[in-house]
Short mmCIF file of C-alpha atoms and ligand atoms in Angstrom, two decimals:
data_model
loop_
_atom_site.label_atom_id
_atom_site.label_comp_id
_atom_site.label_asym_id
_atom_site.label_seq_id
_atom_site.Cartn_x
_atom_site.Cartn_y
_atom_site.Cartn_z
CA MET X 1 -3.84 -24.86 0.81
CA THR X 2 -7.32 -25.56 -0.50
CA TYR X 3 -10.04 -22.98 -0.70
CA THR X 4 -13.81 -23.34 -0.55
CA ALA X 5 -15.78 -22.78 -3.74
CA ASN X 6 -16.87 -19.37 -2.44
CA GLN X 7 -13.30 -18.33 -1.67
CA GLN X 8 -12.11 -19.51 -5.07
CA ALA X 9 -14.94 -17.55 -6.73
CA LEU X 10 -14.01 -14.41 -4.81
CA LEU X 11 -10.40 -14.70 -5.95
CA ALA X 12 -11.48 -15.33 -9.54
CA ARG X 13 -13.60 -12.15 -9.51
CA TYR X 14 -10.59 -10.13 -8.35
CA VAL X 15 -8.26 -11.72 -10.88
CA LYS X 16 -10.66 -10.77 -13.68
CA LYS X 17 -10.89 -7.20 -12.42
CA ILE X 18 -7.10 -7.00 -12.10
CA LEU X 19 -6.51 -8.29 -15.62
CA ALA X 20 -9.04 -5.77 -16.97
CA ALA X 21 -7.83 -2.75 -14.97
CA PRO X 22 -6.70 -0.02 -17.41
CA VAL X 23 -4.13 1.40 -15.01
CA TYR X 24 -1.41 1.94 -17.62
CA GLU X 25 -3.22 4.97 -18.98
CA LEU X 26 -1.63 6.67 -15.98
CA ALA X 27 0.52 4.28 -13.93
CA VAL X 28 3.79 2.79 -15.14
CA LEU X 29 5.09 -0.77 -15.02
CA THR X 30 7.74 -0.50 -12.30
CA PRO X 31 10.99 -2.47 -12.06
CA LEU X 32 11.40 -5.55 -9.86
CA GLN X 33 14.96 -4.88 -8.91
CA PRO X 34 17.61 -6.83 -6.98
CA ALA X 35 18.93 -5.31 -3.75
CA PRO X 36 22.51 -6.67 -3.79
CA ALA X 37 23.78 -5.37 -0.45
CA LEU X 38 20.67 -6.46 1.45
CA SER X 39 20.69 -9.82 -0.32
CA GLU X 40 24.31 -10.37 0.67
CA ALA X 41 23.75 -9.27 4.27
CA LEU X 42 20.63 -11.42 4.69
CA GLY X 43 21.76 -14.49 2.76
CA ASN X 44 18.62 -14.44 0.60
CA GLN X 45 17.78 -12.94 -2.78
CA ILE X 46 15.88 -9.71 -2.03
CA LEU X 47 13.93 -8.06 -4.84
CA LEU X 48 12.39 -4.60 -4.57
CA LYS X 49 9.18 -3.76 -6.42
CA ARG X 50 9.80 -0.08 -7.06
CA GLU X 51 6.38 1.50 -6.61
CA ASP X 52 8.14 4.64 -5.41
CA LEU X 53 8.79 5.28 -9.11
CA GLN X 54 5.12 5.84 -10.02
CA PRO X 55 4.09 9.30 -11.30
CA THR X 56 2.80 10.25 -7.82
CA PHE X 57 5.67 8.41 -6.08
CA SER X 58 3.40 5.65 -4.74
CA PHE X 59 1.27 2.78 -6.05
CA LYS X 60 -1.98 4.53 -5.05
CA ILE X 61 -2.39 5.90 -8.57
CA ARG X 62 -3.29 2.37 -9.72
CA GLY X 63 -6.36 1.95 -7.52
CA ALA X 64 -7.47 5.57 -7.80
CA TYR X 65 -7.42 5.53 -11.59
CA ASN X 66 -9.13 2.14 -11.83
CA LYS X 67 -11.95 3.41 -9.62
CA LEU X 68 -12.44 6.80 -11.29
CA VAL X 69 -12.31 5.54 -14.85
CA GLN X 70 -15.21 3.16 -14.13
CA LEU X 71 -17.62 5.76 -12.69
CA SER X 72 -20.75 6.51 -14.72
CA ASP X 73 -20.87 9.75 -16.72
CA GLU X 74 -23.32 11.14 -14.19
CA GLN X 75 -21.02 10.29 -11.27
CA LYS X 76 -18.08 11.82 -13.12
CA ALA X 77 -20.05 15.02 -13.68
CA ARG X 78 -20.95 15.29 -9.96
CA GLY X 79 -17.33 14.92 -8.89
CA VAL X 80 -15.56 12.83 -6.29
CA ILE X 81 -14.46 13.25 -2.72
CA THR X 82 -11.96 11.28 -0.70
CA ALA X 83 -10.11 11.13 2.57
CA SER X 84 -6.47 10.26 2.55
CA ALA X 85 -3.30 10.38 4.54
CA GLY X 86 -1.69 11.76 1.38
CA ASN X 87 -0.70 9.24 -1.24
CA HIS X 88 -4.21 8.21 -2.26
CA ALA X 89 -5.00 11.93 -2.34
CA GLN X 90 -2.33 12.55 -4.95
CA GLY X 91 -3.46 9.51 -6.91
CA VAL X 92 -7.08 10.69 -6.96
CA ALA X 93 -6.01 14.25 -7.82
CA LEU X 94 -3.97 13.09 -10.81
CA ALA X 95 -6.55 10.56 -11.99
CA ALA X 96 -9.35 13.14 -11.65
CA ARG X 97 -7.44 15.73 -13.64
CA GLU X 98 -6.71 13.17 -16.34
CA LEU X 99 -10.41 12.26 -16.58
CA GLY X 100 -11.78 15.81 -16.17
CA ILE X 101 -13.47 15.07 -12.83
CA ALA X 102 -13.70 17.62 -10.00
CA ALA X 103 -12.03 16.27 -6.84
CA THR X 104 -12.14 17.33 -3.18
CA ILE X 105 -9.66 15.69 -0.86
CA VAL X 106 -9.85 15.70 2.93
CA MET X 107 -6.51 15.10 4.64
CA PRO X 108 -5.58 14.99 8.33
CA ALA X 109 -4.07 18.23 9.61
CA THR X 110 -0.83 16.27 10.29
CA THR X 111 -0.30 15.40 6.60
CA PRO X 112 3.22 16.27 5.36
CA GLU X 113 3.14 19.53 3.43
CA LEU X 114 4.71 17.80 0.46
CA LYS X 115 1.61 15.62 0.07
CA VAL X 116 -0.76 18.60 0.43
CA LEU X 117 1.15 20.47 -2.26
CA GLY X 118 1.11 17.32 -4.38
CA VAL X 119 -2.70 17.45 -4.31
CA ARG X 120 -3.09 21.18 -4.92
CA SER X 121 -0.54 21.23 -7.72
CA ARG X 122 -2.62 18.60 -9.52
CA GLY X 123 -5.68 20.83 -9.47
CA ALA X 124 -7.71 19.20 -6.69
CA GLU X 125 -9.21 20.98 -3.70
CA ALA X 126 -7.40 19.99 -0.48
CA VAL X 127 -9.25 20.34 2.83
CA LEU X 128 -7.22 19.77 6.01
CA HIS X 129 -9.43 18.35 8.74
CA GLY X 130 -8.93 16.22 11.86
CA GLU X 131 -5.97 14.97 13.76
CA SER X 132 -5.62 11.64 12.00
CA PHE X 133 -7.18 9.60 9.21
CA PRO X 134 -10.37 8.45 11.02
CA PHE X 135 -11.42 12.06 11.61
CA ALA X 136 -10.69 13.07 8.03
CA LEU X 137 -12.64 10.02 6.85
CA ALA X 138 -15.75 10.84 8.90
CA TYR X 139 -15.72 14.40 7.59
CA ALA X 140 -15.29 13.29 3.97
CA LEU X 141 -18.16 10.77 4.23
CA ASP X 142 -20.38 13.50 5.63
CA LEU X 143 -19.42 15.91 2.84
CA ALA X 144 -20.10 13.20 0.25
CA ALA X 145 -23.58 12.59 1.68
CA ARG X 146 -24.36 16.31 1.66
CA THR X 147 -22.99 17.15 -1.81
CA GLY X 148 -23.82 14.06 -3.88
CA ARG X 149 -20.21 13.54 -4.85
CA THR X 150 -18.95 9.97 -5.03
CA PHE X 151 -16.76 8.93 -2.13
CA VAL X 152 -13.59 7.15 -3.27
CA SER X 153 -12.11 5.04 -0.48
CA PRO X 154 -8.31 4.78 -0.30
CA PHE X 155 -8.60 1.01 0.27
CA ASP X 156 -12.11 -0.25 0.97
CA ASP X 157 -13.41 -0.69 -2.55
CA PRO X 158 -13.16 -3.66 -4.97
CA GLU X 159 -12.05 -1.44 -7.87
CA VAL X 160 -9.34 0.19 -5.77
CA ILE X 161 -8.20 -3.24 -4.56
CA ALA X 162 -8.12 -4.51 -8.16
CA GLY X 163 -6.05 -1.52 -9.27
CA GLN X 164 -3.50 -2.21 -6.51
CA GLY X 165 -3.55 -5.89 -7.48
CA THR X 166 -1.90 -5.04 -10.79
CA VAL X 167 1.33 -4.83 -8.75
CA ALA X 168 1.12 -8.61 -8.26
CA MET X 169 0.34 -9.24 -11.90
CA GLU X 170 3.59 -7.47 -12.78
CA ILE X 171 5.63 -9.30 -10.15
CA LEU X 172 4.55 -12.76 -11.31
CA ARG X 173 5.31 -11.84 -14.93
CA GLN X 174 8.63 -10.26 -14.04
CA HIS X 175 9.70 -13.23 -11.95
CA PRO X 176 8.29 -16.44 -13.44
CA ALA X 177 10.81 -18.52 -11.46
CA ASP X 178 10.21 -19.66 -7.88
CA LEU X 179 9.31 -17.03 -5.34
CA ASP X 180 9.17 -17.83 -1.64
CA ALA X 181 7.33 -14.84 -0.26
CA ILE X 182 6.04 -11.36 -1.02
CA PHE X 183 6.18 -8.85 1.84
CA VAL X 184 3.45 -6.22 1.63
CA PRO X 185 3.03 -3.04 3.71
CA VAL X 186 -0.44 -2.79 5.24
CA GLY X 187 -2.50 0.28 6.07
CA GLY X 188 -6.18 -0.23 5.27
CA GLY X 189 -5.46 -3.46 3.42
CA GLY X 190 -6.22 -2.55 -0.19
CA LEU X 191 -2.75 -3.30 -1.51
CA ILE X 192 -2.31 -6.61 0.29
CA ALA X 193 -5.82 -7.77 -0.65
CA GLY X 194 -5.23 -7.11 -4.35
CA ILE X 195 -1.82 -8.75 -4.27
CA ALA X 196 -2.98 -11.74 -2.21
CA ALA X 197 -6.04 -12.38 -4.38
CA TYR X 198 -3.97 -12.47 -7.56
CA VAL X 199 -1.08 -14.48 -6.16
CA LYS X 200 -3.19 -17.05 -4.29
CA TYR X 201 -5.31 -17.67 -7.38
CA LEU X 202 -2.31 -18.30 -9.63
CA ARG X 203 0.60 -19.38 -7.44
CA PRO X 204 -0.81 -20.26 -4.00
CA GLN X 205 2.53 -21.64 -2.80
CA VAL X 206 3.99 -18.09 -2.73
CA ARG X 207 3.63 -16.84 0.84
CA ILE X 208 1.96 -13.47 1.41
CA ILE X 209 3.35 -11.73 4.47
CA GLY X 210 1.80 -8.49 5.70
CA VAL X 211 3.96 -5.93 7.48
CA GLU X 212 2.46 -3.29 9.75
CA SER X 213 3.77 -0.46 11.86
CA GLU X 214 3.42 -1.47 15.51
CA HIS X 215 1.48 1.80 15.88
CA SER X 216 -1.20 0.91 13.36
CA ALA X 217 -1.37 -2.90 13.27
CA CYS X 218 -5.06 -3.11 12.46
CA LEU X 219 -4.92 -6.17 10.19
CA GLY X 220 -2.93 -8.23 12.69
CA ALA X 221 -5.43 -7.27 15.39
CA ALA X 222 -8.39 -8.14 13.16
CA LEU X 223 -6.97 -11.52 12.15
CA GLN X 224 -6.33 -12.35 15.79
CA ALA X 225 -9.81 -11.29 16.90
CA ASP X 226 -11.40 -12.77 13.77
CA GLU X 227 -13.24 -9.48 13.27
CA ARG X 228 -12.42 -5.93 12.23
CA VAL X 229 -11.37 -4.23 15.45
CA VAL X 230 -10.83 -0.47 15.80
CA LEU X 231 -7.46 0.47 17.27
CA PRO X 232 -7.79 2.96 20.14
CA ASN X 233 -4.65 4.86 19.07
CA VAL X 234 -2.78 5.18 15.80
CA GLY X 235 0.78 6.49 15.45
CA THR X 236 1.49 8.59 12.39
CA PHE X 237 5.25 8.32 11.80
CA ALA X 238 4.44 5.90 8.97
CA ASP X 239 1.67 8.25 7.83
CA GLY X 240 0.86 6.26 4.68
CA VAL X 241 -0.42 3.34 6.77
CA ALA X 242 -1.88 5.18 9.77
CA VAL X 243 -5.28 3.47 9.66
CA ALA X 244 -7.31 2.34 12.70
CA GLN X 245 -9.51 -0.30 11.07
CA ILE X 246 -8.91 -2.70 8.21
CA GLY X 247 -11.32 -2.36 5.29
CA VAL X 248 -14.33 -4.66 4.88
CA TYR X 249 -13.35 -5.84 1.39
CA GLY X 250 -9.69 -6.22 2.23
CA PHE X 251 -10.43 -8.27 5.33
CA GLU X 252 -12.69 -10.60 3.36
CA VAL X 253 -9.65 -11.60 1.25
CA CYS X 254 -6.93 -11.33 3.90
CA ARG X 255 -8.61 -13.63 6.40
CA PHE X 256 -7.87 -16.63 4.18
CA CYS X 257 -5.07 -15.37 1.89
CA VAL X 258 -2.49 -13.84 4.23
CA ASP X 259 -0.01 -16.39 5.56
CA GLU X 260 1.64 -14.31 8.25
CA MET X 261 1.72 -10.84 9.80
CA LEU X 262 4.71 -8.93 11.22
CA THR X 263 5.00 -5.61 13.02
CA VAL X 264 8.02 -3.32 13.01
CA THR X 265 9.09 -0.31 15.07
CA ASN X 266 9.73 3.22 13.84
CA ASP X 267 13.48 2.73 14.36
CA GLU X 268 13.39 -0.41 12.25
CA LEU X 269 11.71 1.63 9.51
CA CYS X 270 14.45 4.25 9.66
CA ALA X 271 17.10 1.53 9.36
CA ALA X 272 15.24 0.02 6.40
CA ILE X 273 15.07 3.42 4.68
CA LYS X 274 18.86 3.45 4.88
CA ASN X 275 19.13 -0.12 3.56
CA ILE X 276 17.00 0.83 0.55
CA TYR X 277 19.05 3.97 0.00
CA ASP X 278 22.29 1.97 0.11
CA ASP X 279 21.03 -0.39 -2.59
CA THR X 280 19.13 2.03 -4.84
CA ARG X 281 20.26 5.58 -3.97
CA SER X 282 16.53 6.29 -3.57
CA ILE X 283 14.82 7.53 -0.45
CA THR X 284 11.53 6.00 0.62
CA GLU X 285 8.96 7.29 3.06
CA PRO X 286 8.53 5.32 6.32
CA SER X 287 5.56 3.31 4.99
CA GLY X 288 7.53 2.59 1.84
CA ALA X 289 10.20 0.80 3.90
CA LEU X 290 7.82 -1.43 5.89
CA ALA X 291 8.30 -4.49 3.70
CA VAL X 292 12.09 -4.35 3.82
CA ALA X 293 11.98 -3.92 7.61
CA GLY X 294 9.66 -6.93 7.69
CA ILE X 295 12.03 -9.06 5.62
CA LYS X 296 14.89 -8.30 7.99
CA LYS X 297 12.78 -9.34 10.95
CA TYR X 298 11.56 -12.48 9.18
CA VAL X 299 15.06 -13.60 8.22
CA ALA X 300 16.38 -12.94 11.73
CA ARG X 301 13.58 -14.99 13.25
CA THR X 302 13.34 -17.90 10.80
CA ARG X 303 17.02 -18.00 9.81
CA ALA X 304 15.81 -18.39 6.23
CA ARG X 305 18.65 -18.77 3.71
CA GLY X 306 18.73 -18.94 -0.07
CA GLN X 307 15.12 -17.84 -0.50
CA THR X 308 13.75 -15.33 -2.98
CA LEU X 309 11.86 -12.62 -1.11
CA VAL X 310 10.07 -9.66 -2.67
CA ALA X 311 9.49 -6.38 -0.81
CA ILE X 312 6.99 -3.84 -2.10
CA ASP X 313 8.78 -0.49 -1.91
CA SER X 314 5.50 1.38 -1.79
CA GLY X 315 6.18 5.10 -1.68
CA ALA X 316 8.64 7.98 -1.52
CA ASN X 317 6.62 10.94 -0.28
CA ILE X 318 8.63 12.17 2.66
CA ASN X 319 9.30 15.77 3.63
CA PHE X 320 12.97 16.59 3.10
CA ASP X 321 13.12 17.98 6.65
CA SER X 322 12.24 14.58 8.11
CA LEU X 323 15.40 13.03 6.73
CA ARG X 324 17.50 14.36 9.60
CA HIS X 325 15.37 12.41 12.08
CA VAL X 326 15.42 9.29 9.89
CA ALA X 327 19.21 9.42 9.54
CA GLU X 328 19.69 9.89 13.28
CA ARG X 329 17.45 6.98 14.20
CA ALA X 330 19.00 4.74 11.56
CA ALA X 331 22.47 5.50 12.95
CA SER X 332 21.38 4.88 16.56
CA CYS X 333 19.96 1.44 15.85
CA GLY X 334 22.84 0.26 13.71
CA ALA X 335 21.44 0.27 10.19
CA PRO X 336 23.48 -2.60 8.69
CA ALA X 337 21.13 -5.43 7.84
C1 PLP J 401 -1.42 3.42 1.19
C2 PLP J 401 -0.03 3.01 1.40
C3 PLP J 401 0.28 1.75 1.93
C4 PLP J 401 -0.75 0.75 2.42
O1 PLP J 401 -1.77 0.46 1.49
P1 PLP J 401 -3.20 -0.01 1.99
O2 PLP J 401 -3.94 -0.36 0.78
O3 PLP J 401 -3.82 1.14 2.74
O4 PLP J 401 -2.99 -1.16 2.92
C5 PLP J 401 1.62 1.41 2.03
N1 PLP J 401 2.60 2.26 1.66
C6 PLP J 401 2.32 3.47 1.17
C7 PLP J 401 3.47 4.36 0.78
C8 PLP J 401 1.01 3.90 1.01
O5 PLP J 401 0.75 5.11 0.52
#
């Protein structure tokens, strides 16, 4: 693949930001861990990037901290506001507390209680508003305009994207040998943009494959239409990725850096949660299992064998009560890989 000078320059700007992002003041370097049972079942080496092990149980802390730490003193004093389906909210709350910044977080009324408590327990103000993310977002933007607080996007911001891109920096250092593909869950596109920019700049032969819930496949739709479309409906089972429109900055990178897109069903997510549990004894949230569900679909379709495939295990914020439903669905669709 060859890129234009402008594309190459865009990637270089992100790589610089990623290398300079001071995320380790708050985030941790997570393991890139083999999944032996899945690897055996699929006939490929499957590695899990364990972002569920971050302090807020998702990678969002990386982007949130990178954004907040770079605000001016005046912006810090005025405070920040954000809209989030939950994981970015906890990231902003923790980063804001660490930096002594006042934070208001607008979350959809459907947000799992666990995520709301995660915000309040970290000292931020949580406002529940709207039925899904787009409504919460509109309200937060309005509040930001009226109060002078800085709006911190969960995905549509170069500093947030660069923070998430540190995941890729770790993966390439942790696995210097050949990698065939990295499977990345997609909501608003911040994570995949950061990962794709870093990987395509340094090791362009590694394929970047985005995985979306079939109920919020806004990047797939945008790539197909060659513009950022707004989905008429968004399903919220995978609440961490329930976004109706891909971000401007993310799309700018994804339109030339993403090799392939896949969608998966809610039942496939439940089965993947079980696969991850079987290999790690850890439970992920539905969005956290997207990449593994995507790998299973990819291997079934392409009959790939002997490849090294990385899945970003992106989060673990699931209400305990939901596990009954997940276990039932996983059993009904035959969870073995
Ligand atoms: C936010 C999130 C994603 C998707 O990240 P985007 O940058 O919005 O594409 C995936 N998984 C989990 C658990 C998340 O919280």
